[in-house]
Amino acid sequence: MIWLRRLSGFLGCIALLVMVANTLLAVAARYFGMTGFEWSYEVAGIAFIWVTFLGTVLAETKGENAAFTVLRDALAPWLASALTRAADVAIGLIGLTLLLSSIAMLQRSAFVPTPLLRWPGFVQSGAAPVLGVGLMLIALLRVFRRTAIQRSAKA
């Protein structure tokens, strides 16, 4: 899962830099009354979506769900283990649902141009299937890892 963490972190950092640079450009253009930089708001908005979705994958690979951790730590070990397994299945199902619904969305809007730059819509909405696939991979890797640990413990 380290490769998924590194990939989502790297791409997320690029998206964050794009978002910050374009937000600063938009603020400077507005402050100095420069025209022709209206597109920077659109780029910042697209980058924000990618930052959010890639950040979700990154946080989930690290197990950084603070609310879930607090609840799990308060439970008995056997119940915490069951809750962790249920959460892994839920993450996989959420990823699958997101992937299927985003495919349906992309079938209708993948090539609808963005308002200012006229980029194809998948530049923005393509983040949703990436998140879906990422969550499904995380869930599968966790389930396989836990199964392998159980098998080795029994042997």
Short mmCIF file of the C-alpha atoms (twelve columns), coordinates in Angstrom:
data_MODEL
# 
_entry.id   MODEL 
# 
loop_
_atom_site.group_PDB 
_atom_site.id 
_atom_site.type_symbol 
_atom_site.label_atom_id 
_atom_site.label_alt_id 
_atom_site.label_comp_id 
_atom_site.label_asym_id 
_atom_site.label_seq_id 
_atom_site.Cartn_x 
_atom_site.Cartn_y 
_atom_site.Cartn_z 
_atom_site.pdbx_PDB_model_num 
ATOM 1   C CA . MET A 1   0.000   0.000   0.000   1 
ATOM 2   C CA . ILE A 2   3.070   2.212   0.245   1 
ATOM 3   C CA . TRP A 3   3.018   2.771   -3.529  1 
ATOM 4   C CA . LEU A 4   -0.575  4.037   -3.341  1 
ATOM 5   C CA . ARG A 5   0.356   6.351   -0.469  1 
ATOM 6   C CA . ARG A 6   3.310   7.766   -2.381  1 
ATOM 7   C CA . LEU A 7   1.381   8.151   -5.625  1 
ATOM 8   C CA . SER A 8   -1.608  9.876   -4.024  1 
ATOM 9   C CA . GLY A 9   0.723   12.058  -1.953  1 
ATOM 10  C CA . PHE A 10  2.781   13.088  -4.972  1 
ATOM 11  C CA . LEU A 11  -0.232  13.850  -7.163  1 
ATOM 12  C CA . GLY A 12  -1.978  15.564  -4.257  1 
ATOM 13  C CA . CYS A 13  1.031   17.844  -3.723  1 
ATOM 14  C CA . ILE A 14  1.028   18.802  -7.392  1 
ATOM 15  C CA . ALA A 15  -2.703  19.541  -7.233  1 
ATOM 16  C CA . LEU A 16  -2.181  21.580  -4.054  1 
ATOM 17  C CA . LEU A 17  0.569   23.647  -5.677  1 
ATOM 18  C CA . VAL A 18  -1.651  24.268  -8.716  1 
ATOM 19  C CA . MET A 19  -4.532  25.272  -6.455  1 
ATOM 20  C CA . VAL A 20  -2.464  27.657  -4.317  1 
ATOM 21  C CA . ALA A 21  -0.695  29.233  -7.305  1 
ATOM 22  C CA . ASN A 22  -3.953  29.838  -9.148  1 
ATOM 23  C CA . THR A 23  -5.700  31.161  -6.055  1 
ATOM 24  C CA . LEU A 24  -2.854  33.627  -5.487  1 
ATOM 25  C CA . LEU A 25  -2.946  34.595  -9.158  1 
ATOM 26  C CA . ALA A 26  -6.698  35.216  -8.938  1 
ATOM 27  C CA . VAL A 27  -6.292  37.327  -5.799  1 
ATOM 28  C CA . ALA A 28  -3.446  39.351  -7.330  1 
ATOM 29  C CA . ALA A 29  -5.387  39.873  -10.557 1 
ATOM 30  C CA . ARG A 30  -8.418  41.099  -8.662  1 
ATOM 31  C CA . TYR A 31  -6.355  43.311  -6.318  1 
ATOM 32  C CA . PHE A 32  -4.421  44.961  -9.144  1 
ATOM 33  C CA . GLY A 33  -7.435  45.140  -11.450 1 
ATOM 34  C CA . MET A 34  -5.887  42.946  -14.122 1 
ATOM 35  C CA . THR A 35  -8.239  41.338  -16.598 1 
ATOM 36  C CA . GLY A 36  -7.841  38.086  -18.460 1 
ATOM 37  C CA . PHE A 37  -7.105  35.947  -15.402 1 
ATOM 38  C CA . GLU A 38  -10.665 34.799  -14.728 1 
ATOM 39  C CA . TRP A 39  -9.627  31.284  -15.743 1 
ATOM 40  C CA . SER A 40  -7.467  31.014  -12.622 1 
ATOM 41  C CA . TYR A 41  -10.616 30.571  -10.494 1 
ATOM 42  C CA . GLU A 42  -11.653 27.631  -12.646 1 
ATOM 43  C CA . VAL A 43  -8.236  25.992  -12.411 1 
ATOM 44  C CA . ALA A 44  -8.161  26.530  -8.635  1 
ATOM 45  C CA . GLY A 45  -11.613 24.943  -8.322  1 
ATOM 46  C CA . ILE A 46  -10.616 21.912  -10.381 1 
ATOM 47  C CA . ALA A 47  -7.401  21.528  -8.393  1 
ATOM 48  C CA . PHE A 48  -9.369  21.784  -5.124  1 
ATOM 49  C CA . ILE A 49  -11.470 18.772  -6.104  1 
ATOM 50  C CA . TRP A 50  -8.358  16.757  -6.918  1 
ATOM 51  C CA . VAL A 51  -6.651  17.822  -3.665  1 
ATOM 52  C CA . THR A 52  -9.699  16.734  -1.680  1 
ATOM 53  C CA . PHE A 53  -10.092 13.362  -3.379  1 
ATOM 54  C CA . LEU A 54  -6.385  12.494  -3.460  1 
ATOM 55  C CA . GLY A 55  -6.081  13.657  0.149   1 
ATOM 56  C CA . THR A 56  -8.878  11.273  1.077   1 
ATOM 57  C CA . VAL A 57  -6.996  8.366   -0.494  1 
ATOM 58  C CA . LEU A 58  -3.757  9.440   1.195   1 
ATOM 59  C CA . ALA A 59  -5.377  9.767   4.617   1 
ATOM 60  C CA . GLU A 60  -7.111  6.410   4.267   1 
ATOM 61  C CA . THR A 61  -3.852  4.654   3.319   1 
ATOM 62  C CA . LYS A 62  -2.378  5.992   6.552   1 
ATOM 63  C CA . GLY A 63  -5.445  5.027   8.592   1 
ATOM 64  C CA . GLU A 64  -5.942  8.643   9.627   1 
ATOM 65  C CA . ASN A 65  -9.643  8.619   10.366  1 
ATOM 66  C CA . ALA A 66  -9.651  10.330  13.757  1 
ATOM 67  C CA . ALA A 67  -13.311 9.696   14.592  1 
ATOM 68  C CA . PHE A 68  -13.017 6.002   13.766  1 
ATOM 69  C CA . THR A 69  -9.781  5.619   15.757  1 
ATOM 70  C CA . VAL A 70  -11.319 7.129   18.897  1 
ATOM 71  C CA . LEU A 71  -14.286 4.763   18.676  1 
ATOM 72  C CA . ARG A 72  -12.156 1.698   17.930  1 
ATOM 73  C CA . ASP A 73  -9.748  2.405   20.793  1 
ATOM 74  C CA . ALA A 74  -12.647 2.558   23.265  1 
ATOM 75  C CA . LEU A 75  -13.880 -0.947  22.386  1 
ATOM 76  C CA . ALA A 76  -12.839 -4.390  23.550  1 
ATOM 77  C CA . PRO A 77  -10.157 -5.923  21.283  1 
ATOM 78  C CA . TRP A 78  -12.454 -8.478  19.626  1 
ATOM 79  C CA . LEU A 79  -15.091 -5.818  18.968  1 
ATOM 80  C CA . ALA A 80  -12.477 -3.369  17.676  1 
ATOM 81  C CA . SER A 81  -11.249 -6.060  15.271  1 
ATOM 82  C CA . ALA A 82  -14.789 -6.709  14.037  1 
ATOM 83  C CA . LEU A 83  -15.376 -2.979  13.601  1 
ATOM 84  C CA . THR A 84  -12.139 -2.636  11.639  1 
ATOM 85  C CA . ARG A 85  -13.168 -5.463  9.303   1 
ATOM 86  C CA . ALA A 86  -16.612 -3.932  8.841   1 
ATOM 87  C CA . ALA A 87  -15.007 -0.572  8.079   1 
ATOM 88  C CA . ASP A 88  -12.761 -2.184  5.461   1 
ATOM 89  C CA . VAL A 89  -15.786 -3.716  3.750   1 
ATOM 90  C CA . ALA A 90  -17.650 -0.392  3.968   1 
ATOM 91  C CA . ILE A 91  -14.725 1.469   2.390   1 
ATOM 92  C CA . GLY A 92  -14.684 -1.034  -0.458  1 
ATOM 93  C CA . LEU A 93  -18.432 -0.715  -1.000  1 
ATOM 94  C CA . ILE A 94  -18.254 3.081   -0.888  1 
ATOM 95  C CA . GLY A 95  -15.423 2.968   -3.436  1 
ATOM 96  C CA . LEU A 96  -17.400 0.640   -5.702  1 
ATOM 97  C CA . THR A 97  -20.511 2.802   -5.460  1 
ATOM 98  C CA . LEU A 98  -18.500 5.932   -6.187  1 
ATOM 99  C CA . LEU A 99  -16.802 4.278   -9.151  1 
ATOM 100 C CA . LEU A 100 -20.052 3.037   -10.685 1 
ATOM 101 C CA . SER A 101 -21.866 6.338   -10.211 1 
ATOM 102 C CA . SER A 102 -18.924 8.354   -11.529 1 
ATOM 103 C CA . ILE A 103 -18.738 6.156   -14.630 1 
ATOM 104 C CA . ALA A 104 -22.413 6.903   -15.247 1 
ATOM 105 C CA . MET A 105 -21.721 10.605  -14.694 1 
ATOM 106 C CA . LEU A 106 -18.739 10.575  -17.054 1 
ATOM 107 C CA . GLN A 107 -20.782 8.880   -19.776 1 
ATOM 108 C CA . ARG A 108 -23.001 11.950  -19.819 1 
ATOM 109 C CA . SER A 109 -20.597 14.770  -19.063 1 
ATOM 110 C CA . ALA A 110 -17.015 13.696  -19.794 1 
ATOM 111 C CA . PHE A 111 -16.744 15.893  -22.859 1 
ATOM 112 C CA . VAL A 112 -18.929 18.793  -21.774 1 
ATOM 113 C CA . PRO A 113 -16.493 21.718  -21.724 1 
ATOM 114 C CA . THR A 114 -15.690 23.701  -18.609 1 
ATOM 115 C CA . PRO A 115 -17.115 27.251  -18.614 1 
ATOM 116 C CA . LEU A 116 -13.993 29.351  -19.193 1 
ATOM 117 C CA . LEU A 117 -11.141 27.218  -20.427 1 
ATOM 118 C CA . ARG A 118 -13.379 24.852  -22.391 1 
ATOM 119 C CA . TRP A 119 -11.471 21.838  -21.066 1 
ATOM 120 C CA . PRO A 120 -13.308 18.509  -21.241 1 
ATOM 121 C CA . GLY A 121 -15.391 17.830  -18.142 1 
ATOM 122 C CA . PHE A 122 -13.434 14.712  -17.229 1 
ATOM 123 C CA . VAL A 123 -10.562 16.968  -16.130 1 
ATOM 124 C CA . GLN A 124 -12.741 17.886  -13.163 1 
ATOM 125 C CA . SER A 125 -15.084 14.933  -12.722 1 
ATOM 126 C CA . GLY A 126 -12.349 12.375  -13.358 1 
ATOM 127 C CA . ALA A 127 -11.345 12.739  -9.720  1 
ATOM 128 C CA . ALA A 128 -14.425 10.779  -8.604  1 
ATOM 129 C CA . PRO A 129 -13.529 7.448   -10.257 1 
ATOM 130 C CA . VAL A 130 -9.933  7.885   -9.103  1 
ATOM 131 C CA . LEU A 131 -11.209 8.143   -5.524  1 
ATOM 132 C CA . GLY A 132 -13.484 5.140   -6.049  1 
ATOM 133 C CA . VAL A 133 -10.669 2.967   -7.379  1 
ATOM 134 C CA . GLY A 134 -8.353  4.175   -4.614  1 
ATOM 135 C CA . LEU A 135 -10.826 3.270   -1.875  1 
ATOM 136 C CA . MET A 136 -11.485 -0.138  -3.425  1 
ATOM 137 C CA . LEU A 137 -7.742  -0.863  -3.627  1 
ATOM 138 C CA . ILE A 138 -7.253  0.168   -0.009  1 
ATOM 139 C CA . ALA A 139 -10.089 -2.098  1.127   1 
ATOM 140 C CA . LEU A 140 -8.854  -5.069  -0.915  1 
ATOM 141 C CA . LEU A 141 -5.275  -4.696  0.276   1 
ATOM 142 C CA . ARG A 142 -6.416  -4.467  3.904   1 
ATOM 143 C CA . VAL A 143 -8.650  -7.528  3.621   1 
ATOM 144 C CA . PHE A 144 -5.885  -9.554  1.942   1 
ATOM 145 C CA . ARG A 145 -3.343  -8.427  4.546   1 
ATOM 146 C CA . ARG A 146 -5.607  -9.355  7.465   1 
ATOM 147 C CA . THR A 147 -6.391  -12.729 5.878   1 
ATOM 148 C CA . ALA A 148 -2.684  -13.457 5.367   1 
ATOM 149 C CA . ILE A 149 -1.930  -12.499 8.975   1 
ATOM 150 C CA . GLN A 150 -4.664  -14.811 10.245  1 
ATOM 151 C CA . ARG A 151 -3.431  -17.708 8.110   1 
ATOM 152 C CA . SER A 152 0.151   -17.271 9.269   1 
ATOM 153 C CA . ALA A 153 -0.996  -17.095 12.904  1 
ATOM 154 C CA . LYS A 154 -2.856  -20.408 12.537  1 
ATOM 155 C CA . ALA A 155 0.118   -22.132 10.904  1 
# 
